Short mmCIF file of C-alpha atoms and ligand atoms in Angstrom, two decimals:
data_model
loop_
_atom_site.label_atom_id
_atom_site.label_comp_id
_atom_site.label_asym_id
_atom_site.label_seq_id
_atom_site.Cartn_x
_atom_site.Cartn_y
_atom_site.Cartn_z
CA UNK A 455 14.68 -22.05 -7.29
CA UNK A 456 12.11 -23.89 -9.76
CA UNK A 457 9.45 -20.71 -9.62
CA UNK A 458 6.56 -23.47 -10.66
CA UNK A 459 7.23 -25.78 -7.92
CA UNK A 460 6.15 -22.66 -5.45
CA UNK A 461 3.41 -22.56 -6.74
CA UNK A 462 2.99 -26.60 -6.49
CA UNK A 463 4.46 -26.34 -2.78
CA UNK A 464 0.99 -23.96 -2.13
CA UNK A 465 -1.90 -26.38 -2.73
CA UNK A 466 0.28 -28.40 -0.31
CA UNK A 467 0.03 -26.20 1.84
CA UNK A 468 -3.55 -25.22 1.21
CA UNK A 469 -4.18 -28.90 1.41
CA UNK A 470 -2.53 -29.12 4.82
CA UNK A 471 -4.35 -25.89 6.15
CA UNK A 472 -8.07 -27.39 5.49
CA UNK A 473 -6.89 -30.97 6.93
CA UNK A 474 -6.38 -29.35 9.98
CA UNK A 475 -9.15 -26.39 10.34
CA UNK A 476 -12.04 -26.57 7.29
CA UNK A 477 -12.85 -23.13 8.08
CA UNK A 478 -8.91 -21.75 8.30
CA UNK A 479 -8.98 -19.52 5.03
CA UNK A 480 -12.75 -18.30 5.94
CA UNK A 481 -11.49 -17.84 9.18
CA UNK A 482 -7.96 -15.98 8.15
CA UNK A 483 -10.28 -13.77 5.83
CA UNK A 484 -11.98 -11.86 8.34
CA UNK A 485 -9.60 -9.59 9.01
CA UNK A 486 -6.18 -9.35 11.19
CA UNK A 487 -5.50 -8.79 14.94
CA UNK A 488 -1.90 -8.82 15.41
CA UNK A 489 -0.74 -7.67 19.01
CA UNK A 490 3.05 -7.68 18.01
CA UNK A 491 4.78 -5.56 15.32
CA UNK A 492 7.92 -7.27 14.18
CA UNK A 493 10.74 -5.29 12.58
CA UNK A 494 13.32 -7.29 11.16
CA UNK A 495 16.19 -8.12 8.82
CA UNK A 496 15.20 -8.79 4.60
CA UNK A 497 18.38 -11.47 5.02
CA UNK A 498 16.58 -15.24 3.88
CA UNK A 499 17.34 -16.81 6.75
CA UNK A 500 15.85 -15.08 9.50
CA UNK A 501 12.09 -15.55 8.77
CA UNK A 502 9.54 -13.58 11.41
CA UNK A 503 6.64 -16.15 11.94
CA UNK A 504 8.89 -19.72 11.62
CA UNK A 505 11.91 -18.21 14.10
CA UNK A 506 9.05 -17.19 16.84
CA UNK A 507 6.98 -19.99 16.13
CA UNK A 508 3.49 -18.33 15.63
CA UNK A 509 1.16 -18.54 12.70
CA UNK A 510 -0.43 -16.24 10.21
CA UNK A 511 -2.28 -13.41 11.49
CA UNK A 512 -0.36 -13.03 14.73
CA UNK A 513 2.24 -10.65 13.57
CA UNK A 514 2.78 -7.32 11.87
CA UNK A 515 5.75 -7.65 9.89
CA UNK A 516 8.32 -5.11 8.45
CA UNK A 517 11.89 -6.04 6.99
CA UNK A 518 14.46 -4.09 5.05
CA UNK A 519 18.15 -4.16 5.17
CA UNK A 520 19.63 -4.90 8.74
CA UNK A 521 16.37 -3.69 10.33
CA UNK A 522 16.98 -0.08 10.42
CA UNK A 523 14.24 2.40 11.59
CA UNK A 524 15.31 5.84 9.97
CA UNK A 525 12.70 8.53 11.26
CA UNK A 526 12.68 10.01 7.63
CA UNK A 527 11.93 6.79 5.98
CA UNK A 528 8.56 6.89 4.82
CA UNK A 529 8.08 2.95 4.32
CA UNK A 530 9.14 2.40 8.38
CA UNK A 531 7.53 5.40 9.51
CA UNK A 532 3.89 4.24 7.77
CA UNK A 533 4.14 1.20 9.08
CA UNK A 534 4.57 1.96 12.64
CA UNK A 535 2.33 4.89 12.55
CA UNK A 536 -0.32 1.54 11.19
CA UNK A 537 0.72 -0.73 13.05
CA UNK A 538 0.05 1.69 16.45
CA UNK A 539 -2.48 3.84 15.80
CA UNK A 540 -4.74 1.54 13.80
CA UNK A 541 -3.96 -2.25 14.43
CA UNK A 542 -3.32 -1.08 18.04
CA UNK A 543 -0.21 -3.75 18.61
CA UNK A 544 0.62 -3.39 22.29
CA UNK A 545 4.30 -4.95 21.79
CA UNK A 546 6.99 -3.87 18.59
CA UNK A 547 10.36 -6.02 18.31
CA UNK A 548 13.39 -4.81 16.92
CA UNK A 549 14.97 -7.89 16.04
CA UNK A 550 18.64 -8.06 14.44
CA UNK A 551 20.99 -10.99 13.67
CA UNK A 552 24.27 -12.17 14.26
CA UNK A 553 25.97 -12.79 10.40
CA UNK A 554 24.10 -9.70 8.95
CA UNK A 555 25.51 -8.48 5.37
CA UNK A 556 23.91 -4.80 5.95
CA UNK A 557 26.24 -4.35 9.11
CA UNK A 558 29.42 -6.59 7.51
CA UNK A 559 29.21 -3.98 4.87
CA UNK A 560 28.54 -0.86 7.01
CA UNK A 561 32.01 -1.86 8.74
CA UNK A 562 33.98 -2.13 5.12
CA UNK A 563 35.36 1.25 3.11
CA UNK A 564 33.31 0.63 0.19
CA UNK A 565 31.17 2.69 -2.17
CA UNK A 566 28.04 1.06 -2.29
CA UNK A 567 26.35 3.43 -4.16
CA UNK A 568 22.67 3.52 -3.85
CA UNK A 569 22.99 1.58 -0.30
CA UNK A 570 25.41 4.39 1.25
CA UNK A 571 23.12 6.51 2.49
CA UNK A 572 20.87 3.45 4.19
CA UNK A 573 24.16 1.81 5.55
CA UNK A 574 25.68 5.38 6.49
CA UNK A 575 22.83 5.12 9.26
CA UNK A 576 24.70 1.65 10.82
CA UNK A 577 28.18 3.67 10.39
CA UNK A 578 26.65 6.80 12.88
CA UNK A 579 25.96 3.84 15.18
CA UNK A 580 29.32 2.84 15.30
CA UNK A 581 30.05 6.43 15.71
CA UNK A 582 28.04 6.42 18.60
CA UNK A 583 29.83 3.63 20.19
CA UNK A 584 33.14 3.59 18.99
CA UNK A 585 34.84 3.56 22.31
CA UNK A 586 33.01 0.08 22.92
CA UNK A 587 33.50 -1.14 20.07
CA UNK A 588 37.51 -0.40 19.68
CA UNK A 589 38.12 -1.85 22.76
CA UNK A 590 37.15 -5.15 21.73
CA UNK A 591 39.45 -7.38 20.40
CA UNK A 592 38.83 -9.31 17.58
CA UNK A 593 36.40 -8.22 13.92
CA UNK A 594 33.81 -11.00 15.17
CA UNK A 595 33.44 -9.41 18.30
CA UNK A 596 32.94 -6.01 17.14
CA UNK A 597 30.87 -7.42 14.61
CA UNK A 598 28.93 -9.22 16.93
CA UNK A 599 28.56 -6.10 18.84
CA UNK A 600 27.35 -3.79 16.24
CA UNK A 601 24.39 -5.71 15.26
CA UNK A 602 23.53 -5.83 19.07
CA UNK A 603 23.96 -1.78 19.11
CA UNK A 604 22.59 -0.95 15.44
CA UNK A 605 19.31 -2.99 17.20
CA UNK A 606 18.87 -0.95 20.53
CA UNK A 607 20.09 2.57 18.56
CA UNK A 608 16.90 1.43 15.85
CA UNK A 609 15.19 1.02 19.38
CA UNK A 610 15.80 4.28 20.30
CA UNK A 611 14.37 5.66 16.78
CA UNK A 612 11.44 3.87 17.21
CA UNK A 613 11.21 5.23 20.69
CA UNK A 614 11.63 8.79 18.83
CA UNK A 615 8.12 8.51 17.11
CA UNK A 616 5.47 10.55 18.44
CA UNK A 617 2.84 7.73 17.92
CA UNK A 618 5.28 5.35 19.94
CA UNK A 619 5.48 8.02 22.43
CA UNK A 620 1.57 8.55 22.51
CA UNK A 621 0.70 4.94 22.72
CA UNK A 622 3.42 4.53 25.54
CA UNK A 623 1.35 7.10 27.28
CA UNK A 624 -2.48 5.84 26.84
CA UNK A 625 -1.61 1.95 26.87
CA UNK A 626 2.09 1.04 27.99
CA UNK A 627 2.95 -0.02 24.75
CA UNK A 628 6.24 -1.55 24.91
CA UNK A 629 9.59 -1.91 22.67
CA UNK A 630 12.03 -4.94 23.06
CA UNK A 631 15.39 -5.13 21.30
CA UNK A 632 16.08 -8.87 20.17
CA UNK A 633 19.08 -10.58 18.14
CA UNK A 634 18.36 -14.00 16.40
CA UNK A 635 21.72 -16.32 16.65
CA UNK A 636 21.67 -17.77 13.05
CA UNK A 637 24.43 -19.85 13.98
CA UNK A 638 22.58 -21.73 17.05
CA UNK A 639 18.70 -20.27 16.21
CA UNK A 640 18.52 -19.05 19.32
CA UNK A 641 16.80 -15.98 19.70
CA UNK A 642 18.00 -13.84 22.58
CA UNK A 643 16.22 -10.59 24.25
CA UNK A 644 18.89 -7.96 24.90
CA UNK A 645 16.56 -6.97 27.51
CA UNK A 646 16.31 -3.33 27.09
CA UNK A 647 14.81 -1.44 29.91
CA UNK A 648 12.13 0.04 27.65
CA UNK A 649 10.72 2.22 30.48
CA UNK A 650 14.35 4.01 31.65
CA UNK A 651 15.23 4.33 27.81
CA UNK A 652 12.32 6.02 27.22
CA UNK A 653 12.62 8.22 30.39
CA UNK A 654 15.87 9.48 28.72
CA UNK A 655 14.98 9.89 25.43
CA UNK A 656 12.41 11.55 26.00
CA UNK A 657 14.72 14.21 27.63
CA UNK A 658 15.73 15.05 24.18
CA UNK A 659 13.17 13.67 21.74
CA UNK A 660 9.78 14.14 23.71
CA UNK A 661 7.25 15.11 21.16
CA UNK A 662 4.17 14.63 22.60
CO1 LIG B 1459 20.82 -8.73 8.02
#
């Protein structure tokens, strides 16, 4: 990737920006108002904003390796406890993909080194679900079915935050588990009943 032509590729875009709204940058500098935090894959080709179609300013975004939400993390936990308590989003996607490395390579017996401990996390899922996931037949099934269940177990952890479990409380706040299909680009809601989930969870993880 030619680093200068970015930079060439931006006054395009700049250019492209005013044509259409002479007041967009004035505009996008008054501050943010996003409604939806998005919590996603760092993998290039699943973008946040392009995939869902909406423009700058809509979304809250956070990505790391296969979209994991461990509660001791302090990057994920300071952006949800942001992203709730002070941009007041009233919606927060969990959104995994079909094809992603993170979970490939939490299914291999490799040392990884410095990425063990984050992968170990997608390993306790399969844990968690190994009866499932045995019973399937062939690696791109169980594959395909451990990105699904690595997205409603990171679900569950953000579920597991008291701020989650506050805002729940005072506003509804809701949680939806998604997988994007980077094969078709279809995006696909695993449709996880947020309210039961939470009902259960809460059995164990109630903090508030
Ligand atoms: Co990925």
């Amino acid at each position: 990737m030619n680093i200068e032509q970015i930079f060439l590729n931006n006054k395009v875009w700049i250019e492209q920006k005013l044509k259409n709204d002479a007041a967009y940058f004035e505009n996008l500098s008054k501050g943010q108002n996003p409604k939806l935090l998005y919590i996603g894959c760092s993998d290039s080709r699943v973008t946040a904003e392009e995939l869902m179609g909406v423009q700058p300013g809509e979304v809250f975004v956070y990505r790391n390796i296969a979209n994991m939400i461990p509660n001791t993390d302090l990057s994920a936990m300071s952006v949800i406890n942001y992203a709730v308590t002070h941009l007041k989003v009233d919606n927060i996607v969990v959104c995994g993909h079909y094809y992603c490395n993170g979970v490939k390579a939490a299914m291999q017996s490799a040392d990884l080194g410095i990425l063990n401990p984050w992968l170990r996390n997608i390993r306790d899922v399969y844990r968690l679900h190994k009866p499932e996931l045995d019973a399937l037949q062939s690696e791109e099934e169980k594959y395909k079915r451990l990105v699904e269940l690595n997205v409603q177990e990171q679900c569950f952890n953000v579920i597991k935050t008291p701020d989650v479990q506050k805002a729940y409380k005072e506003r509804k706040l809701t949680v939806h588990g998604w997988v994007f299909d980077v094969h078709s680009g279809n995006l696909i809601d695993l449709k996880i009943n947020f309210g039961k989930i939470l009902e259960e969870i809460m059995e164990i993880y109630r903090i508030i």
